[in-house]
Amino acid sequence: MLNNETIIALATPNGKGAISVIRISGSNAIASTEKLFKSKNNKVLSQQSSHTVHLGYLLKNGNELDEVLITLFKGPFSYTGEDTIEISCHGSSYIQKEIIDLFIENGIRVANPGEFTLRAFINGKMDLNQAEAVADLIASENEGSHNLAMQQMKSGFSNDLKKLRGELLHFSSMIELELDFSQEDVEFAEREEFRRLTNTIKSELKTLIDSFQSGNVLKNGISVAIAGKPNAGKSSLLNTLLNEEKAIVSDIPGTTRDSIEDSLVINGINFRFTDTAGLRDTNDVIESKGIEKTKEKINNAKILLYLFDINDTDINEIKSSLKTFKRKDLSILLVRNKIDLKIQNKK
């Protein structure tokens, strides 16, 4: 293991709270904790079973620093695969620092960012995909990204890769065997079977690539650009979707000159909406820059909501506006607006 050092770090966020959790991992985790911990039942920590919890005090210079719960995990049956201690203490910033400093004084070093998960990977507790999933799970902010990270942590993606690797290794061994007996005119690898295998692998790889792209969308959110002519109602639509006055609404065309962004979770999926400057020909330098930004946002979006005033826009004008933005990975939704005004005009 990495120099066989024992490491310590705060496992919960910095700052005040009801409790904090401090994690220690390595060959000296149990012994160093035993030296500083006084159990209320006078239990010897090293003699206790794995996955047990013990109430007592951490002592500093013989004085009680804090009443804590010690959770004991003996390797290899722990997150890192090493002996691991988790200290549940009161959530004072002062107590957190004092406990960590106390262990540092006793030869434990502060863990590097992600080092507990790195050790889990090196010790075979998880593969690289699962290690990445841990970070994704912590960062997940909606149901979709959470479910994806959980599936990856349960080896869904890893199992697919292992299956593909196994099939390729099997067939390559058959080809190597043929080469060894090339003078005997013996065929171990059936050519039709090889074609079937390569087609299957090609199909499965495409599925994996597609799922990767879908996964990125779930993790990072689906970018949605709201575009259209000035005064089409784009800012009103954004405000309605978010249920707040995020963008300034005015009857004056060209009010929105810079992009306004916010997120909304719909059915467990994060959508990142951008209200953009209205598309039109203009001599205004500032508005022109806003329109250029609008085009950039549309080019980077996955969905384009093109809003138009049904009272003063015809379909040919819309087609002309959208011609420059069409691409395979962009979904375009036409949104008719101000239909109520058309009804009023008829009256």
Coordinates of C-alpha atoms in Angstrom, one line a residue:
M1 CA 0.0 0.0 0.0
L2 CA 1.1 3.7 -0.4
N3 CA 4.1 3.6 2.0
N4 CA 1.7 1.8 4.4
E5 CA 1.0 5.2 6.0
T6 CA -2.2 5.7 8.1
I7 CA -4.2 8.7 7.0
I8 CA -6.9 10.8 8.6
A9 CA -9.5 13.3 7.2
L10 CA -12.8 14.9 7.9
A11 CA -15.5 12.8 6.1
T12 CA -18.3 15.4 6.5
P13 CA -18.3 19.0 5.3
N14 CA -16.4 21.7 7.2
G15 CA -18.3 23.9 9.5
K16 CA -20.7 23.6 12.4
G17 CA -23.3 20.8 12.7
A18 CA -24.8 18.4 15.1
I19 CA -22.1 15.8 14.4
S20 CA -19.0 15.4 12.3
V21 CA -17.4 12.2 11.1
I22 CA -13.6 11.8 11.0
R23 CA -12.2 8.8 9.1
I24 CA -8.8 7.1 9.7
S25 CA -7.5 4.3 7.5
G26 CA -4.3 2.2 7.5
S27 CA -2.3 -0.3 9.5
N28 CA -2.1 1.9 12.5
A29 CA -5.7 3.1 12.6
I30 CA -6.9 0.9 15.4
A31 CA -3.8 1.1 17.5
S32 CA -3.6 4.8 17.4
T33 CA -7.3 5.2 18.2
E34 CA -7.0 2.7 21.1
K35 CA -4.2 4.8 22.6
L36 CA -6.4 7.9 22.7
F37 CA -9.9 6.4 23.3
K38 CA -11.4 5.6 26.7
S39 CA -14.4 3.3 26.3
K40 CA -17.3 3.8 28.8
N41 CA -17.4 0.0 29.2
N42 CA -13.6 -0.4 29.4
K43 CA -13.5 -2.3 26.2
V44 CA -10.2 -2.8 24.4
L45 CA -10.8 -1.6 20.9
S46 CA -8.4 -4.0 19.1
Q47 CA -10.2 -7.0 20.7
Q48 CA -13.6 -6.0 19.4
S49 CA -15.3 -7.4 16.3
S50 CA -15.4 -5.6 13.0
H51 CA -18.4 -3.4 12.2
T52 CA -19.1 -2.5 15.8
V53 CA -19.8 0.9 17.5
H54 CA -18.3 2.0 20.8
L55 CA -19.2 4.9 23.1
G56 CA -16.5 6.7 25.0
Y57 CA -14.1 9.7 25.2
L58 CA -11.1 10.9 23.2
L59 CA -8.4 12.0 25.6
K60 CA -5.9 14.8 25.2
N61 CA -3.2 15.0 27.8
G62 CA -5.4 12.8 30.0
N63 CA -8.4 15.2 29.7
E64 CA -11.6 14.4 27.9
L65 CA -11.7 16.2 24.6
D66 CA -15.1 15.0 23.4
E67 CA -17.6 12.2 23.9
V68 CA -17.6 10.2 20.7
L69 CA -18.8 7.1 18.9
I70 CA -16.1 4.9 17.4
T71 CA -17.1 2.7 14.5
L72 CA -14.6 -0.1 13.9
F73 CA -14.0 -1.7 10.5
K74 CA -11.3 -4.3 10.2
G75 CA -9.6 -4.9 6.9
P76 CA -10.2 -6.2 4.3
F77 CA -13.9 -5.7 5.2
S78 CA -13.9 -1.9 5.0
Y79 CA -14.3 0.8 2.4
T80 CA -10.6 1.1 1.8
G81 CA -9.8 -2.6 2.4
E82 CA -7.6 -1.5 5.3
D83 CA -8.3 -1.2 9.1
T84 CA -10.6 1.8 9.3
I85 CA -11.9 3.9 12.2
E86 CA -14.7 6.4 11.9
I87 CA -15.1 8.9 14.8
S88 CA -18.5 10.5 15.2
C89 CA -17.9 13.6 17.3
H90 CA -19.8 16.8 18.0
G91 CA -19.8 19.1 15.0
S92 CA -17.8 21.9 16.4
S93 CA -15.0 23.3 14.1
Y94 CA -12.8 23.5 17.1
I95 CA -13.4 19.9 18.1
Q96 CA -12.8 18.7 14.5
K97 CA -9.4 20.4 14.4
E98 CA -8.4 19.3 17.8
I99 CA -9.1 15.6 17.1
I100 CA -7.3 15.7 13.7
D101 CA -4.3 17.5 15.3
L102 CA -4.3 14.9 18.1
F103 CA -3.9 12.1 15.7
I104 CA -1.3 13.9 13.6
E105 CA 0.8 14.3 16.8
N106 CA 0.6 10.5 17.1
G107 CA 2.1 9.8 13.7
I108 CA -1.0 9.9 11.4
R109 CA -0.9 12.1 8.4
V110 CA -3.7 14.1 6.7
A111 CA -5.1 12.3 3.6
N112 CA -4.8 13.8 0.2
P113 CA -8.1 14.6 -1.7
G114 CA -9.7 11.3 -2.8
E115 CA -7.1 9.2 -1.1
F116 CA -9.5 6.9 0.7
T117 CA -11.2 6.0 -2.6
L118 CA -7.7 5.7 -4.2
R119 CA -6.8 3.1 -1.6
A120 CA -10.1 1.3 -2.1
F121 CA -9.2 1.1 -5.8
I122 CA -5.6 -0.1 -5.2
N123 CA -6.8 -2.7 -2.7
G124 CA -9.3 -4.1 -5.2
K125 CA -12.4 -3.0 -3.3
M126 CA -13.7 -1.3 -6.5
D127 CA -12.6 -0.8 -10.1
L128 CA -11.9 2.5 -11.8
N129 CA -15.5 2.9 -13.0
Q130 CA -16.8 2.4 -9.5
A131 CA -14.3 4.9 -8.1
E132 CA -15.5 7.5 -10.6
A133 CA -19.1 6.7 -9.6
V134 CA -18.3 7.6 -6.0
A135 CA -17.4 11.2 -7.1
D136 CA -20.5 11.3 -9.3
L137 CA -22.7 10.1 -6.5
I138 CA -21.4 12.8 -4.2
A139 CA -21.9 15.4 -6.9
S140 CA -25.4 14.2 -8.0
E141 CA -28.1 16.9 -7.7
N142 CA -31.1 15.2 -9.2
E143 CA -32.7 11.7 -9.5
G144 CA -31.3 11.0 -12.9
S145 CA -27.6 11.5 -12.0
H146 CA -28.1 9.8 -8.7
N147 CA -29.6 6.6 -10.3
L148 CA -26.8 6.6 -12.9
A149 CA -24.1 6.8 -10.3
M150 CA -25.7 4.1 -8.2
Q151 CA -25.9 1.8 -11.3
Q152 CA -22.2 2.4 -12.0
M153 CA -21.3 1.7 -8.4
K154 CA -23.0 -1.6 -8.6
S155 CA -20.7 -2.6 -11.5
G156 CA -23.2 -2.3 -14.3
F157 CA -20.8 -0.7 -16.7
S158 CA -17.8 -2.8 -15.4
N159 CA -19.6 -6.0 -16.0
D160 CA -20.3 -5.1 -19.7
L161 CA -16.6 -4.3 -20.2
K162 CA -15.5 -7.6 -18.5
K163 CA -17.9 -9.6 -20.8
L164 CA -16.5 -7.9 -23.9
R165 CA -12.9 -8.4 -22.8
G166 CA -13.6 -12.1 -22.0
E167 CA -15.0 -12.8 -25.5
L168 CA -12.1 -11.0 -27.2
L169 CA -9.5 -12.9 -25.1
H170 CA -11.2 -16.2 -25.9
F171 CA -11.2 -15.7 -29.6
S172 CA -7.6 -14.3 -29.7
S173 CA -6.5 -17.4 -27.9
M174 CA -8.1 -19.5 -30.6
I175 CA -6.3 -17.6 -33.3
E176 CA -3.0 -17.9 -31.5
L177 CA -3.6 -21.7 -31.3
E178 CA -4.2 -21.8 -35.0
L179 CA -0.8 -20.0 -35.6
D180 CA 0.9 -22.6 -33.4
F181 CA -0.5 -25.4 -35.6
S182 CA -0.4 -23.5 -38.9
Q183 CA 1.5 -26.4 -40.6
E184 CA -1.2 -28.8 -39.7
D185 CA -4.0 -27.0 -41.6
V186 CA -6.2 -27.1 -38.5
E187 CA -8.9 -24.4 -37.9
F188 CA -9.7 -23.7 -34.3
A189 CA -11.4 -20.3 -34.8
E190 CA -14.4 -20.5 -37.1
R191 CA -14.5 -17.5 -39.5
E192 CA -18.2 -17.2 -39.3
E193 CA -18.1 -17.2 -35.6
F194 CA -15.4 -14.5 -35.7
R195 CA -17.6 -12.3 -37.9
R196 CA -20.5 -12.8 -35.6
L197 CA -18.4 -11.8 -32.6
T198 CA -17.0 -8.7 -34.2
N199 CA -20.4 -7.5 -35.2
T200 CA -21.8 -8.2 -31.7
I201 CA -18.9 -6.3 -30.1
K202 CA -19.3 -3.4 -32.6
S203 CA -23.0 -3.2 -31.6
E204 CA -22.3 -3.4 -27.9
L205 CA -19.6 -0.8 -28.1
K206 CA -22.0 1.6 -29.9
T207 CA -24.5 1.0 -27.1
L208 CA -21.9 1.8 -24.5
I209 CA -20.8 4.9 -26.3
D210 CA -24.5 6.1 -26.6
S211 CA -25.0 5.3 -22.9
F212 CA -21.9 7.3 -22.0
Q213 CA -23.3 10.3 -23.9
S214 CA -26.7 9.9 -22.2
G215 CA -24.9 9.6 -18.9
N216 CA -23.1 12.8 -19.4
V217 CA -26.4 14.6 -20.1
L218 CA -27.8 13.2 -16.9
K219 CA -24.8 14.2 -14.9
N220 CA -24.3 17.7 -16.3
G221 CA -27.9 18.5 -17.2
I222 CA -29.6 19.0 -20.5
S223 CA -28.8 22.5 -21.9
V224 CA -31.9 24.3 -23.3
A225 CA -31.6 27.5 -25.2
I226 CA -34.7 29.8 -25.4
A227 CA -34.4 31.8 -28.6
G228 CA -36.5 33.8 -31.0
K229 CA -37.0 37.4 -32.3
P230 CA -37.0 40.3 -29.8
N231 CA -40.1 40.6 -27.7
A232 CA -41.3 37.1 -28.5
G233 CA -41.8 36.4 -24.8
K234 CA -38.6 34.5 -24.1
S235 CA -38.0 36.1 -20.7
S236 CA -41.6 35.5 -19.7
L237 CA -41.3 31.9 -20.6
L238 CA -38.1 31.5 -18.5
N239 CA -39.8 33.2 -15.5
T240 CA -42.8 31.0 -15.9
L241 CA -40.7 27.8 -16.0
L242 CA -38.7 28.9 -12.9
N243 CA -41.7 30.3 -11.1
E244 CA -39.8 33.5 -10.3
E245 CA -38.8 36.8 -11.8
K246 CA -35.4 35.8 -13.0
A247 CA -35.3 37.8 -16.2
I248 CA -36.5 41.4 -16.8
V249 CA -39.7 41.5 -18.9
S250 CA -40.4 44.6 -21.0
D251 CA -42.4 45.6 -24.1
I252 CA -39.3 47.2 -25.4
P253 CA -37.6 44.9 -28.0
G254 CA -34.0 44.0 -27.2
T255 CA -34.3 44.2 -23.4
T256 CA -32.3 41.0 -22.9
R257 CA -28.8 41.6 -24.1
D258 CA -26.9 39.1 -22.0
S259 CA -27.7 35.4 -21.4
I260 CA -29.6 34.5 -18.2
E261 CA -29.2 30.9 -17.0
D262 CA -30.9 28.8 -14.4
S263 CA -31.7 25.1 -13.7
L264 CA -34.9 23.2 -13.2
V265 CA -35.3 19.5 -12.3
I266 CA -38.2 17.9 -14.3
N267 CA -39.0 14.2 -13.6
G268 CA -35.6 13.7 -11.9
I269 CA -33.6 15.2 -14.8
N270 CA -31.8 18.6 -14.6
F271 CA -32.5 21.0 -17.4
R272 CA -30.3 24.1 -17.7
F273 CA -32.4 26.9 -19.4
T274 CA -30.8 29.9 -21.0
D275 CA -32.8 33.0 -21.9
T276 CA -31.0 34.6 -24.9
A277 CA -30.9 38.0 -26.7
G278 CA -33.5 38.3 -29.5
L279 CA -32.3 37.4 -33.0
R280 CA -32.5 40.3 -35.4
D281 CA -30.3 42.5 -37.6
T282 CA -29.1 45.5 -35.6
N283 CA -26.6 48.3 -35.6
D284 CA -26.4 48.4 -31.8
V285 CA -22.9 47.2 -30.9
I286 CA -23.9 45.9 -27.4
E287 CA -27.0 44.1 -28.7
S288 CA -24.9 42.6 -31.6
K289 CA -22.6 41.1 -29.0
G290 CA -25.6 39.7 -27.2
I291 CA -26.9 38.1 -30.4
E292 CA -23.4 36.5 -31.0
K293 CA -23.6 35.0 -27.5
T294 CA -27.1 33.7 -28.4
K295 CA -25.8 31.9 -31.4
E296 CA -23.0 30.4 -29.2
K297 CA -25.6 29.2 -26.7
I298 CA -27.7 27.6 -29.4
N299 CA -24.7 25.8 -30.9
N300 CA -23.8 24.3 -27.5
A301 CA -27.4 23.4 -26.5
K302 CA -29.1 20.0 -26.8
I303 CA -32.6 21.5 -27.1
L304 CA -33.7 24.7 -28.8
L305 CA -37.0 26.3 -27.7
Y306 CA -37.7 28.7 -30.6
L307 CA -40.4 31.1 -29.4
F308 CA -42.4 33.1 -31.9
D309 CA -45.2 35.6 -31.8
I310 CA -48.1 33.9 -33.8
N311 CA -49.4 37.4 -34.7
D312 CA -46.4 38.6 -36.7
T313 CA -44.4 35.6 -37.8
D314 CA -44.9 33.3 -40.7
I315 CA -43.4 29.8 -41.1
N316 CA -41.0 30.8 -43.9
E317 CA -39.4 33.3 -41.6
I318 CA -39.0 30.7 -38.9
K319 CA -37.4 28.2 -41.4
S320 CA -35.0 30.9 -42.5
S321 CA -34.0 31.7 -38.9
L322 CA -33.4 28.1 -38.0
K323 CA -31.5 27.1 -41.1
T324 CA -28.1 28.0 -39.6
F325 CA -28.7 26.1 -36.3
K326 CA -29.8 22.7 -37.7
R327 CA -27.6 19.8 -36.6
K328 CA -28.2 16.1 -35.8
D329 CA -27.8 16.4 -32.0
L330 CA -30.1 19.4 -31.6
S331 CA -33.8 19.0 -30.9
I332 CA -35.8 22.0 -32.0
L333 CA -39.2 22.7 -30.5
L334 CA -41.3 25.5 -32.0
V335 CA -43.3 27.4 -29.3
R336 CA -46.2 29.6 -30.4
N337 CA -46.8 32.5 -28.2
K338 CA -49.3 35.4 -27.7
I339 CA -52.1 33.2 -29.2
D340 CA -54.5 35.0 -26.7
L341 CA -53.8 38.3 -28.5
K342 CA -54.8 36.7 -31.8
I343 CA -58.1 35.5 -30.3
Q344 CA -58.7 39.0 -28.9
N345 CA -58.1 40.6 -32.3
K346 CA -60.6 38.3 -33.9
K347 CA -63.2 39.5 -31.4

